[in-house]
């Protein structure tokens, strides 16, 4: 759980957008130095350098951005997202409609889509996917919140999918669930143990087919000639893992990789070093992520059992607010992100203007060390003779802060925390690890650097803080971000999920963010820009999302990699390939207002991505 380890990273595409980013791993001996865009004779290979490891290649289990992004390339969803305004557009479903009571949704499944093994994709594949998530707890690990309100899912015909709900659900045009082939996945015995990473090629329906994987090394995919939108122009897509971000940047300079996004973004120094370099383009745009500190409020399971060893002082809201008030967001944006970010506040980045929220002046926990000190005094954590804050047991306050070893921003912010909280008399121990997921899931931390790639519809990231997201028992893995369970928050969450009116729903989403802010468990410090770079002598054109000023890596869809045009293809993107097809799709989407309800889309990234 973390940005790179638990959650994710993000970036762009053409005129649509779907789930979250992509990323991962290093391919040894697949592409020779200087030949990242061409290998194996005339084969055109696009190589992406990433700093996040894959947690699973099963769409039922994957939560990290890299993993959810790869699954998005392998499997289509019912609907996709428009690149310019993120409205729902056709995916496997060509149209959709809802009953008068908003409880029954009927999707028309396209008849021209095929699995990569040649078999026809039918409504039965979608029904089986959803029913499996509804009946198998392990299969609901990553995306169970999408189907928690489903009462019944059927496929009356190969082209008709019917979903009956228990109560209205505003995300029915934003079900970011990869649809899998029933004839392959019905043979899986234990969904908790099957990671879809042993048998290649893996049968899929997306623009690329998974052909190879080595943990913490590489993920390799080939173009899917049967993809219903048309095959990508690059023959192969490779994600190389780099533990050292500077090494990834050096690989881009040498032409060993085509694209680099960092973890999740390039540092300002790395971006500056690449600007003006021959054959290198730097993309710097408002991102869809947030950079936060998550507090461990005491790890617990749905059965009531508590576990882990989070510091008990953090159960006091006054202490959490004191830590908030001892973080100078302006300094972090100026010094750490060097202006390539916006100051944080609410849970939804300003890129998503409908749902963006900021606290009122009276509510805002501004940087005020004196106020922070008073809060700690009130909570009973006063200074001893050595100036250290101590509890009733006489022990000094020292917090363990989980940090991603591959993220320079975590380490830089961590040094400021040591200084600011040290002045309050609080000790800080930075635990910078390659894999923060294990201690996070076990609840053996006090605070952690956190972040998610937020989708156009924020329901998924909001669901991570509901009581239902907690693990069933301490031995299970839940969908929770940091073990928050607040009944007021849950009531607001249920109301926004059932609200079909866009403006009323947006107001409820803002109330959710306000509640989360007041609780003090999530300190959103910044909204980092998406800063990334690619070689123009290997990639002639590639779409960003939003199209006007957006990211490439970690988009809400597969549009960037599907639209990418090789530099030596003789086509700058204006032909009849994927980039041109996208324009046609967007033009036709207006006809598919479907249910007549304007709903935004959701997720990660996913979730991200634990990201």
PDB file of N, CA and C in Angstrom, residues 234-332:
ATOM      1  N   UNK A 234       2.728  -0.490 -32.981  1.00  0.00           N
ATOM      2  CA  UNK A 234       3.932  -1.155 -32.471  1.00  0.00           C
ATOM      3  C   UNK A 234       3.632  -2.645 -32.343  1.00  0.00           C
ATOM      4  N   UNK A 235       4.569  -3.475 -32.782  1.00  0.00           N
ATOM      5  CA  UNK A 235       4.377  -4.922 -32.735  1.00  0.00           C
ATOM      6  C   UNK A 235       4.481  -5.467 -31.317  1.00  0.00           C
ATOM      7  N   UNK A 236       5.313  -4.818 -30.508  1.00  0.00           N
ATOM      8  CA  UNK A 236       5.562  -5.311 -29.160  1.00  0.00           C
ATOM      9  C   UNK A 236       5.658  -4.142 -28.189  1.00  0.00           C
ATOM     10  N   UNK A 237       5.218  -4.394 -26.967  1.00  0.00           N
ATOM     11  CA  UNK A 237       5.295  -3.414 -25.890  1.00  0.00           C
ATOM     12  C   UNK A 237       5.979  -4.096 -24.710  1.00  0.00           C
ATOM     13  N   UNK A 238       7.057  -3.479 -24.238  1.00  0.00           N
ATOM     14  CA  UNK A 238       7.849  -4.073 -23.158  1.00  0.00           C
ATOM     15  C   UNK A 238       7.951  -3.084 -22.005  1.00  0.00           C
ATOM     16  N   UNK A 239       7.693  -3.559 -20.795  1.00  0.00           N
ATOM     17  CA  UNK A 239       7.869  -2.740 -19.607  1.00  0.00           C
ATOM     18  C   UNK A 239       9.101  -3.261 -18.859  1.00  0.00           C
ATOM     19  N   UNK A 240      10.111  -2.416 -18.739  1.00  0.00           N
ATOM     20  CA  UNK A 240      11.334  -2.766 -18.023  1.00  0.00           C
ATOM     21  C   UNK A 240      11.329  -2.142 -16.645  1.00  0.00           C
ATOM     22  N   UNK A 241      11.710  -2.922 -15.675  1.00  0.00           N
ATOM     23  CA  UNK A 241      11.759  -2.438 -14.305  1.00  0.00           C
ATOM     24  C   UNK A 241      13.145  -1.892 -13.985  1.00  0.00           C
ATOM     25  N   UNK A 242      13.181  -0.672 -13.427  1.00  0.00           N
ATOM     26  CA  UNK A 242      14.416  -0.049 -12.959  1.00  0.00           C
ATOM     27  C   UNK A 242      14.222   0.355 -11.506  1.00  0.00           C
ATOM     28  N   UNK A 243      14.994  -0.233 -10.636  1.00  0.00           N
ATOM     29  CA  UNK A 243      14.938   0.145  -9.230  1.00  0.00           C
ATOM     30  C   UNK A 243      15.490   1.549  -9.035  1.00  0.00           C
ATOM     31  N   UNK A 244      16.505   1.886  -9.854  1.00  0.00           N
ATOM     32  CA  UNK A 244      17.139   3.197  -9.779  1.00  0.00           C
ATOM     33  C   UNK A 244      16.575   4.085 -10.883  1.00  0.00           C
ATOM     34  N   UNK A 245      15.897   5.173 -10.485  1.00  0.00           N
ATOM     35  CA  UNK A 245      15.247   6.033 -11.465  1.00  0.00           C
ATOM     36  C   UNK A 245      16.253   6.762 -12.346  1.00  0.00           C
ATOM     37  N   UNK A 246      17.400   7.126 -11.798  1.00  0.00           N
ATOM     38  CA  UNK A 246      18.424   7.775 -12.613  1.00  0.00           C
ATOM     39  C   UNK A 246      18.924   6.828 -13.707  1.00  0.00           C
ATOM     40  N   UNK A 247      18.979   5.538 -13.399  1.00  0.00           N
ATOM     41  CA  UNK A 247      19.402   4.563 -14.408  1.00  0.00           C
ATOM     42  C   UNK A 247      18.382   4.491 -15.545  1.00  0.00           C
ATOM     43  N   UNK A 248      17.111   4.618 -15.212  1.00  0.00           N
ATOM     44  CA  UNK A 248      16.077   4.608 -16.249  1.00  0.00           C
ATOM     45  C   UNK A 248      16.208   5.825 -17.151  1.00  0.00           C
ATOM     46  N   UNK A 249      16.494   6.981 -16.552  1.00  0.00           N
ATOM     47  CA  UNK A 249      16.680   8.200 -17.338  1.00  0.00           C
ATOM     48  C   UNK A 249      17.907   8.061 -18.242  1.00  0.00           C
ATOM     49  N   UNK A 250      18.973   7.465 -17.715  1.00  0.00           N
ATOM     50  CA  UNK A 250      20.167   7.243 -18.524  1.00  0.00           C
ATOM     51  C   UNK A 250      19.861   6.302 -19.684  1.00  0.00           C
ATOM     52  N   UNK A 251      19.020   5.301 -19.437  1.00  0.00           N
ATOM     53  CA  UNK A 251      18.647   4.369 -20.506  1.00  0.00           C
ATOM     54  C   UNK A 251      17.882   5.088 -21.609  1.00  0.00           C
ATOM     55  N   UNK A 252      17.052   6.066 -21.237  1.00  0.00           N
ATOM     56  CA  UNK A 252      16.339   6.842 -22.250  1.00  0.00           C
ATOM     57  C   UNK A 252      17.319   7.643 -23.092  1.00  0.00           C
ATOM     58  N   UNK A 253      18.283   8.268 -22.440  1.00  0.00           N
ATOM     59  CA  UNK A 253      19.278   9.057 -23.177  1.00  0.00           C
ATOM     60  C   UNK A 253      20.017   8.196 -24.197  1.00  0.00           C
ATOM     61  N   UNK A 254      20.329   6.974 -23.806  1.00  0.00           N
ATOM     62  CA  UNK A 254      21.104   6.080 -24.692  1.00  0.00           C
ATOM     63  C   UNK A 254      20.232   5.383 -25.725  1.00  0.00           C
ATOM     64  N   UNK A 255      18.912   5.571 -25.633  1.00  0.00           N
ATOM     65  CA  UNK A 255      18.027   4.924 -26.592  1.00  0.00           C
ATOM     66  C   UNK A 255      17.716   3.485 -26.264  1.00  0.00           C
ATOM     67  N   UNK A 256      17.995   3.065 -25.033  1.00  0.00           N
ATOM     68  CA  UNK A 256      17.710   1.691 -24.636  1.00  0.00           C
ATOM     69  C   UNK A 256      16.244   1.494 -24.282  1.00  0.00           C
ATOM     70  N   UNK A 257      15.571   2.577 -23.952  1.00  0.00           N
ATOM     71  CA  UNK A 257      14.128   2.551 -23.737  1.00  0.00           C
ATOM     72  C   UNK A 257      13.512   3.693 -24.531  1.00  0.00           C
ATOM     73  N   UNK A 258      12.225   3.571 -24.824  1.00  0.00           N
ATOM     74  CA  UNK A 258      11.525   4.572 -25.615  1.00  0.00           C
ATOM     75  C   UNK A 258      10.861   5.630 -24.750  1.00  0.00           C
ATOM     76  N   UNK A 259      10.523   5.252 -23.504  1.00  0.00           N
ATOM     77  CA  UNK A 259       9.697   6.118 -22.662  1.00  0.00           C
ATOM     78  C   UNK A 259      10.073   5.901 -21.206  1.00  0.00           C
ATOM     79  N   UNK A 260      10.035   6.988 -20.407  1.00  0.00           N
ATOM     80  CA  UNK A 260      10.278   6.867 -18.975  1.00  0.00           C
ATOM     81  C   UNK A 260       9.323   7.788 -18.231  1.00  0.00           C
ATOM     82  N   UNK A 261       8.720   7.267 -17.170  1.00  0.00           N
ATOM     83  CA  UNK A 261       7.760   8.046 -16.395  1.00  0.00           C
ATOM     84  C   UNK A 261       8.208   8.253 -14.956  1.00  0.00           C
ATOM     85  N   UNK A 262       9.214   7.529 -14.498  1.00  0.00           N
ATOM     86  CA  UNK A 262       9.643   7.679 -13.122  1.00  0.00           C
ATOM     87  C   UNK A 262       8.789   6.881 -12.168  1.00  0.00           C
ATOM     88  N   UNK A 263       8.726   7.342 -10.906  1.00  0.00           N
ATOM     89  CA  UNK A 263       7.954   6.605  -9.907  1.00  0.00           C
ATOM     90  C   UNK A 263       7.216   7.557  -8.970  1.00  0.00           C
ATOM     91  N   UNK A 264       6.087   8.136  -9.340  1.00  0.00           N
ATOM     92  CA  UNK A 264       5.446   7.916 -10.628  1.00  0.00           C
ATOM     93  C   UNK A 264       5.889   8.904 -11.702  1.00  0.00           C
ATOM     94  N   UNK A 265       6.518  10.013 -11.292  1.00  0.00           N
ATOM     95  CA  UNK A 265       6.947  11.011 -12.260  1.00  0.00           C
ATOM     96  C   UNK A 265       8.451  11.202 -12.182  1.00  0.00           C
ATOM     97  N   UNK A 266       9.000  11.827 -13.206  1.00  0.00           N
ATOM     98  CA  UNK A 266      10.405  12.212 -13.150  1.00  0.00           C
ATOM     99  C   UNK A 266      10.574  13.315 -12.113  1.00  0.00           C
ATOM    100  N   UNK A 267      11.735  13.357 -11.483  1.00  0.00           N
ATOM    101  CA  UNK A 267      12.011  14.460 -10.573  1.00  0.00           C
ATOM    102  C   UNK A 267      12.274  15.717 -11.399  1.00  0.00           C
ATOM    103  N   UNK A 268      12.105  16.900 -10.802  1.00  0.00           N
ATOM    104  CA  UNK A 268      12.401  18.127 -11.543  1.00  0.00           C
ATOM    105  C   UNK A 268      13.808  18.138 -12.121  1.00  0.00           C
ATOM    106  N   UNK A 269      14.777  17.637 -11.344  1.00  0.00           N
ATOM    107  CA  UNK A 269      16.158  17.622 -11.839  1.00  0.00           C
ATOM    108  C   UNK A 269      16.291  16.700 -13.052  1.00  0.00           C
ATOM    109  N   UNK A 270      15.639  15.549 -13.008  1.00  0.00           N
ATOM    110  CA  UNK A 270      15.700  14.628 -14.141  1.00  0.00           C
ATOM    111  C   UNK A 270      15.035  15.234 -15.369  1.00  0.00           C
ATOM    112  N   UNK A 271      13.871  15.861 -15.165  1.00  0.00           N
ATOM    113  CA  UNK A 271      13.173  16.482 -16.285  1.00  0.00           C
ATOM    114  C   UNK A 271      14.008  17.601 -16.893  1.00  0.00           C
ATOM    115  N   UNK A 272      14.615  18.437 -16.034  1.00  0.00           N
ATOM    116  CA  UNK A 272      15.436  19.541 -16.535  1.00  0.00           C
ATOM    117  C   UNK A 272      16.635  19.033 -17.318  1.00  0.00           C
ATOM    118  N   UNK A 273      17.184  17.894 -16.874  1.00  0.00           N
ATOM    119  CA  UNK A 273      18.363  17.355 -17.563  1.00  0.00           C
ATOM    120  C   UNK A 273      18.013  16.817 -18.949  1.00  0.00           C
ATOM    121  N   UNK A 274      16.737  16.497 -19.171  1.00  0.00           N
ATOM    122  CA  UNK A 274      16.317  15.943 -20.455  1.00  0.00           C
ATOM    123  C   UNK A 274      15.797  17.001 -21.425  1.00  0.00           C
ATOM    124  N   UNK A 275      15.367  18.136 -20.876  1.00  0.00           N
ATOM    125  CA  UNK A 275      14.834  19.185 -21.740  1.00  0.00           C
ATOM    126  C   UNK A 275      15.920  19.718 -22.671  1.00  0.00           C
ATOM    127  N   UNK A 276      15.566  19.842 -23.929  1.00  0.00           N
ATOM    128  CA  UNK A 276      16.521  20.342 -24.913  1.00  0.00           C
ATOM    129  C   UNK A 276      17.429  19.282 -25.492  1.00  0.00           C
ATOM    130  N   UNK A 277      17.339  18.041 -24.958  1.00  0.00           N
ATOM    131  CA  UNK A 277      18.161  16.956 -25.493  1.00  0.00           C
ATOM    132  C   UNK A 277      17.632  16.545 -26.867  1.00  0.00           C
ATOM    133  N   UNK A 278      18.524  16.243 -27.769  1.00  0.00           N
ATOM    134  CA  UNK A 278      18.121  15.840 -29.110  1.00  0.00           C
ATOM    135  C   UNK A 278      17.301  14.554 -29.063  1.00  0.00           C
ATOM    136  N   UNK A 279      16.182  14.563 -29.790  1.00  0.00           N
ATOM    137  CA  UNK A 279      15.298  13.391 -29.927  1.00  0.00           C
ATOM    138  C   UNK A 279      14.578  13.008 -28.639  1.00  0.00           C
ATOM    139  N   UNK A 280      14.488  13.936 -27.684  1.00  0.00           N
ATOM    140  CA  UNK A 280      13.781  13.646 -26.442  1.00  0.00           C
ATOM    141  C   UNK A 280      12.735  14.725 -26.196  1.00  0.00           C
ATOM    142  N   UNK A 281      11.502  14.305 -25.933  1.00  0.00           N
ATOM    143  CA  UNK A 281      10.393  15.206 -25.623  1.00  0.00           C
ATOM    144  C   UNK A 281       9.982  14.998 -24.170  1.00  0.00           C
ATOM    145  N   UNK A 282       9.892  16.082 -23.403  1.00  0.00           N
ATOM    146  CA  UNK A 282       9.446  16.026 -22.011  1.00  0.00           C
ATOM    147  C   UNK A 282       8.000  16.498 -21.937  1.00  0.00           C
ATOM    148  N   UNK A 283       7.155  15.689 -21.331  1.00  0.00           N
ATOM    149  CA  UNK A 283       5.750  16.049 -21.141  1.00  0.00           C
ATOM    150  C   UNK A 283       5.528  16.367 -19.667  1.00  0.00           C
ATOM    151  N   UNK A 284       5.025  17.568 -19.378  1.00  0.00           N
ATOM    152  CA  UNK A 284       4.794  18.025 -18.008  1.00  0.00           C
ATOM    153  C   UNK A 284       3.374  18.577 -17.954  1.00  0.00           C
ATOM    154  N   UNK A 285       2.461  17.854 -17.310  1.00  0.00           N
ATOM    155  CA  UNK A 285       1.053  18.236 -17.320  1.00  0.00           C
ATOM    156  C   UNK A 285       0.421  17.950 -15.967  1.00  0.00           C
ATOM    157  N   UNK A 286      -0.695  18.628 -15.637  1.00  0.00           N
ATOM    158  CA  UNK A 286      -1.392  18.319 -14.381  1.00  0.00           C
ATOM    159  C   UNK A 286      -1.718  16.837 -14.300  1.00  0.00           C
ATOM    160  N   UNK A 287      -1.464  16.251 -13.147  1.00  0.00           N
ATOM    161  CA  UNK A 287      -1.632  14.809 -13.012  1.00  0.00           C
ATOM    162  C   UNK A 287      -2.955  14.413 -12.391  1.00  0.00           C
ATOM    163  N   UNK A 288      -3.154  13.106 -12.266  1.00  0.00           N
ATOM    164  CA  UNK A 288      -4.377  12.566 -11.676  1.00  0.00           C
ATOM    165  C   UNK A 288      -4.093  11.872 -10.352  1.00  0.00           C
ATOM    166  N   UNK A 289      -2.935  12.198  -9.769  1.00  0.00           N
ATOM    167  CA  UNK A 289      -2.526  11.559  -8.521  1.00  0.00           C
ATOM    168  C   UNK A 289      -2.452  12.572  -7.386  1.00  0.00           C
ATOM    169  N   UNK A 290      -2.391  12.043  -6.169  1.00  0.00           N
ATOM    170  CA  UNK A 290      -2.094  12.887  -5.014  1.00  0.00           C
ATOM    171  C   UNK A 290      -0.961  12.247  -4.232  1.00  0.00           C
ATOM    172  N   UNK A 291      -0.222  13.084  -3.526  1.00  0.00           N
ATOM    173  CA  UNK A 291       0.881  12.634  -2.672  1.00  0.00           C
ATOM    174  C   UNK A 291       0.465  12.919  -1.236  1.00  0.00           C
ATOM    175  N   UNK A 292       0.365  11.879  -0.425  1.00  0.00           N
ATOM    176  CA  UNK A 292      -0.232  12.036   0.899  1.00  0.00           C
ATOM    177  C   UNK A 292       0.527  11.270   1.966  1.00  0.00           C
ATOM    178  N   UNK A 293       0.183  11.573   3.205  1.00  0.00           N
ATOM    179  CA  UNK A 293       0.606  10.786   4.358  1.00  0.00           C
ATOM    180  C   UNK A 293      -0.627  10.098   4.912  1.00  0.00           C
ATOM    181  N   UNK A 294      -0.568   8.786   5.019  1.00  0.00           N
ATOM    182  CA  UNK A 294      -1.676   8.018   5.579  1.00  0.00           C
ATOM    183  C   UNK A 294      -1.320   7.592   6.994  1.00  0.00           C
ATOM    184  N   UNK A 295      -2.258   7.798   7.910  1.00  0.00           N
ATOM    185  CA  UNK A 295      -2.062   7.429   9.305  1.00  0.00           C
ATOM    186  C   UNK A 295      -2.648   6.038   9.542  1.00  0.00           C
ATOM    187  N   UNK A 296      -1.957   5.228  10.292  1.00  0.00           N
ATOM    188  CA  UNK A 296      -2.492   3.931  10.706  1.00  0.00           C
ATOM    189  C   UNK A 296      -3.382   4.164  11.930  1.00  0.00           C
ATOM    190  N   UNK A 297      -4.702   4.099  11.750  1.00  0.00           N
ATOM    191  CA  UNK A 297      -5.610   4.368  12.868  1.00  0.00           C
ATOM    192  C   UNK A 297      -5.826   3.158  13.765  1.00  0.00           C
ATOM    193  N   UNK A 298      -5.026   2.132  13.540  1.00  0.00           N
ATOM    194  CA  UNK A 298      -5.209   0.885  14.264  1.00  0.00           C
ATOM    195  C   UNK A 298      -5.769  -0.160  13.334  1.00  0.00           C
ATOM    196  N   UNK A 299      -4.925  -1.055  12.856  1.00  0.00           N
ATOM    197  CA  UNK A 299      -5.358  -2.050  11.883  1.00  0.00           C
ATOM    198  C   UNK A 299      -6.424  -2.952  12.498  1.00  0.00           C
ATOM    199  N   UNK A 300      -7.470  -3.197  11.702  1.00  0.00           N
ATOM    200  CA  UNK A 300      -8.555  -4.046  12.188  1.00  0.00           C
ATOM    201  C   UNK A 300      -9.218  -4.763  11.026  1.00  0.00           C
ATOM    202  N   UNK A 301      -9.912  -5.843  11.351  1.00  0.00           N
ATOM    203  CA  UNK A 301     -10.627  -6.627  10.357  1.00  0.00           C
ATOM    204  C   UNK A 301     -12.129  -6.441  10.547  1.00  0.00           C
ATOM    205  N   UNK A 302     -12.895  -6.873   9.555  1.00  0.00           N
ATOM    206  CA  UNK A 302     -14.349  -6.729   9.644  1.00  0.00           C
ATOM    207  C   UNK A 302     -14.941  -7.563  10.781  1.00  0.00           C
ATOM    208  N   UNK A 303     -14.240  -8.620  11.167  1.00  0.00           N
ATOM    209  CA  UNK A 303     -14.755  -9.454  12.263  1.00  0.00           C
ATOM    210  C   UNK A 303     -14.469  -8.851  13.641  1.00  0.00           C
ATOM    211  N   UNK A 304     -13.883  -7.646  13.659  1.00  0.00           N
ATOM    212  CA  UNK A 304     -13.646  -6.945  14.923  1.00  0.00           C
ATOM    213  C   UNK A 304     -12.256  -7.137  15.494  1.00  0.00           C
ATOM    214  N   UNK A 305     -11.491  -8.085  14.962  1.00  0.00           N
ATOM    215  CA  UNK A 305     -10.144  -8.331  15.486  1.00  0.00           C
ATOM    216  C   UNK A 305      -9.204  -7.200  15.092  1.00  0.00           C
ATOM    217  N   UNK A 306      -8.357  -6.816  16.028  1.00  0.00           N
ATOM    218  CA  UNK A 306      -7.331  -5.816  15.765  1.00  0.00           C
ATOM    219  C   UNK A 306      -5.983  -6.502  15.636  1.00  0.00           C
ATOM    220  N   UNK A 307      -5.119  -5.887  14.863  1.00  0.00           N
ATOM    221  CA  UNK A 307      -3.791  -6.459  14.654  1.00  0.00           C
ATOM    222  C   UNK A 307      -2.823  -5.338  14.327  1.00  0.00           C
ATOM    223  N   UNK A 308      -1.572  -5.681  14.124  1.00  0.00           N
ATOM    224  CA  UNK A 308      -0.565  -4.661  13.855  1.00  0.00           C
ATOM    225  C   UNK A 308      -0.118  -3.975  15.122  1.00  0.00           C
ATOM    226  N   UNK A 309       0.703  -2.940  14.944  1.00  0.00           N
ATOM    227  CA  UNK A 309       1.242  -2.242  16.108  1.00  0.00           C
ATOM    228  C   UNK A 309       1.360  -0.740  15.860  1.00  0.00           C
ATOM    229  N   UNK A 310       0.330  -0.166  15.238  1.00  0.00           N
ATOM    230  CA  UNK A 310       0.319   1.274  15.038  1.00  0.00           C
ATOM    231  C   UNK A 310       0.394   2.018  16.361  1.00  0.00           C
ATOM    232  N   UNK A 311       1.031   3.181  16.347  1.00  0.00           N
ATOM    233  CA  UNK A 311       1.228   3.918  17.592  1.00  0.00           C
ATOM    234  C   UNK A 311      -0.110   4.374  18.160  1.00  0.00           C
ATOM    235  N   UNK A 312      -0.399   4.061  19.424  1.00  0.00           N
ATOM    236  CA  UNK A 312      -1.709   4.396  20.009  1.00  0.00           C
ATOM    237  C   UNK A 312      -1.987   5.895  20.059  1.00  0.00           C
ATOM    238  N   UNK A 313      -0.969   6.730  20.068  1.00  0.00           N
ATOM    239  CA  UNK A 313      -1.197   8.175  20.123  1.00  0.00           C
ATOM    240  C   UNK A 313      -1.955   8.671  18.901  1.00  0.00           C
ATOM    241  N   UNK A 314      -1.846   7.938  17.781  1.00  0.00           N
ATOM    242  CA  UNK A 314      -2.477   8.369  16.539  1.00  0.00           C
ATOM    243  C   UNK A 314      -3.984   8.119  16.532  1.00  0.00           C
ATOM    244  N   UNK A 315      -4.490   7.462  17.584  1.00  0.00           N
ATOM    245  CA  UNK A 315      -5.933   7.307  17.711  1.00  0.00           C
ATOM    246  C   UNK A 315      -6.591   8.605  18.166  1.00  0.00           C
ATOM    247  N   UNK A 316      -5.778   9.550  18.638  1.00  0.00           N
ATOM    248  CA  UNK A 316      -6.270  10.841  19.108  1.00  0.00           C
ATOM    249  C   UNK A 316      -6.273  11.828  17.946  1.00  0.00           C
ATOM    250  N   UNK A 317      -7.459  12.343  17.597  1.00  0.00           N
ATOM    251  CA  UNK A 317      -7.568  13.251  16.456  1.00  0.00           C
ATOM    252  C   UNK A 317      -6.715  14.505  16.665  1.00  0.00           C
ATOM    253  N   UNK A 318      -6.556  14.933  17.906  1.00  0.00           N
ATOM    254  CA  UNK A 318      -5.733  16.121  18.161  1.00  0.00           C
ATOM    255  C   UNK A 318      -4.289  15.893  17.739  1.00  0.00           C
ATOM    256  N   UNK A 319      -3.795  14.697  17.961  1.00  0.00           N
ATOM    257  CA  UNK A 319      -2.427  14.371  17.541  1.00  0.00           C
ATOM    258  C   UNK A 319      -2.337  14.359  16.020  1.00  0.00           C
ATOM    259  N   UNK A 320      -3.324  13.752  15.365  1.00  0.00           N
ATOM    260  CA  UNK A 320      -3.313  13.706  13.898  1.00  0.00           C
ATOM    261  C   UNK A 320      -3.368  15.115  13.310  1.00  0.00           C
ATOM    262  N   UNK A 321      -4.213  15.976  13.906  1.00  0.00           N
ATOM    263  CA  UNK A 321      -4.299  17.352  13.422  1.00  0.00           C
ATOM    264  C   UNK A 321      -3.003  18.115  13.693  1.00  0.00           C
ATOM    265  N   UNK A 322      -2.350  17.814  14.790  1.00  0.00           N
ATOM    266  CA  UNK A 322      -1.059  18.460  15.078  1.00  0.00           C
ATOM    267  C   UNK A 322      -0.038  18.120  14.001  1.00  0.00           C
ATOM    268  N   UNK A 323      -0.029  16.872  13.586  1.00  0.00           N
ATOM    269  CA  UNK A 323       0.901  16.468  12.522  1.00  0.00           C
ATOM    270  C   UNK A 323       0.556  17.169  11.214  1.00  0.00           C
ATOM    271  N   UNK A 324      -0.734  17.332  10.917  1.00  0.00           N
ATOM    272  CA  UNK A 324      -1.186  18.091   9.744  1.00  0.00           C
ATOM    273  C   UNK A 324      -0.598  19.500   9.778  1.00  0.00           C
ATOM    274  N   UNK A 325      -0.760  20.140  10.952  1.00  0.00           N
ATOM    275  CA  UNK A 325      -0.419  21.550  11.065  1.00  0.00           C
ATOM    276  C   UNK A 325       1.084  21.786  11.132  1.00  0.00           C
ATOM    277  N   UNK A 326       1.842  20.733  11.163  1.00  0.00           N
ATOM    278  CA  UNK A 326       3.299  20.860  11.153  1.00  0.00           C
ATOM    279  C   UNK A 326       3.881  20.440   9.810  1.00  0.00           C
ATOM    280  N   UNK A 327       3.075  20.477   8.762  1.00  0.00           N
ATOM    281  CA  UNK A 327       3.537  20.194   7.398  1.00  0.00           C
ATOM    282  C   UNK A 327       3.295  21.432   6.539  1.00  0.00           C
ATOM    283  N   UNK A 328       4.346  21.977   5.990  1.00  0.00           N
ATOM    284  CA  UNK A 328       4.270  23.185   5.160  1.00  0.00           C
ATOM    285  C   UNK A 328       4.153  22.768   3.691  1.00  0.00           C
ATOM    286  N   UNK A 329       2.916  22.721   3.178  1.00  0.00           N
ATOM    287  CA  UNK A 329       2.687  22.287   1.799  1.00  0.00           C
ATOM    288  C   UNK A 329       3.351  23.198   0.777  1.00  0.00           C
ATOM    289  N   UNK A 330       3.343  24.492   1.044  1.00  0.00           N
ATOM    290  CA  UNK A 330       3.949  25.434   0.109  1.00  0.00           C
ATOM    291  C   UNK A 330       5.429  25.152  -0.076  1.00  0.00           C
ATOM    292  N   UNK A 331       6.110  24.865   1.017  1.00  0.00           N
ATOM    293  CA  UNK A 331       7.535  24.527   0.938  1.00  0.00           C
ATOM    294  C   UNK A 331       7.749  23.235   0.146  1.00  0.00           C
ATOM    295  N   UNK A 332       6.894  22.243   0.377  1.00  0.00           N
ATOM    296  CA  UNK A 332       7.057  20.978  -0.339  1.00  0.00           C
ATOM    297  C   UNK A 332       6.878  21.174  -1.845  1.00  0.00           C
TER     298      UNK A 332
END
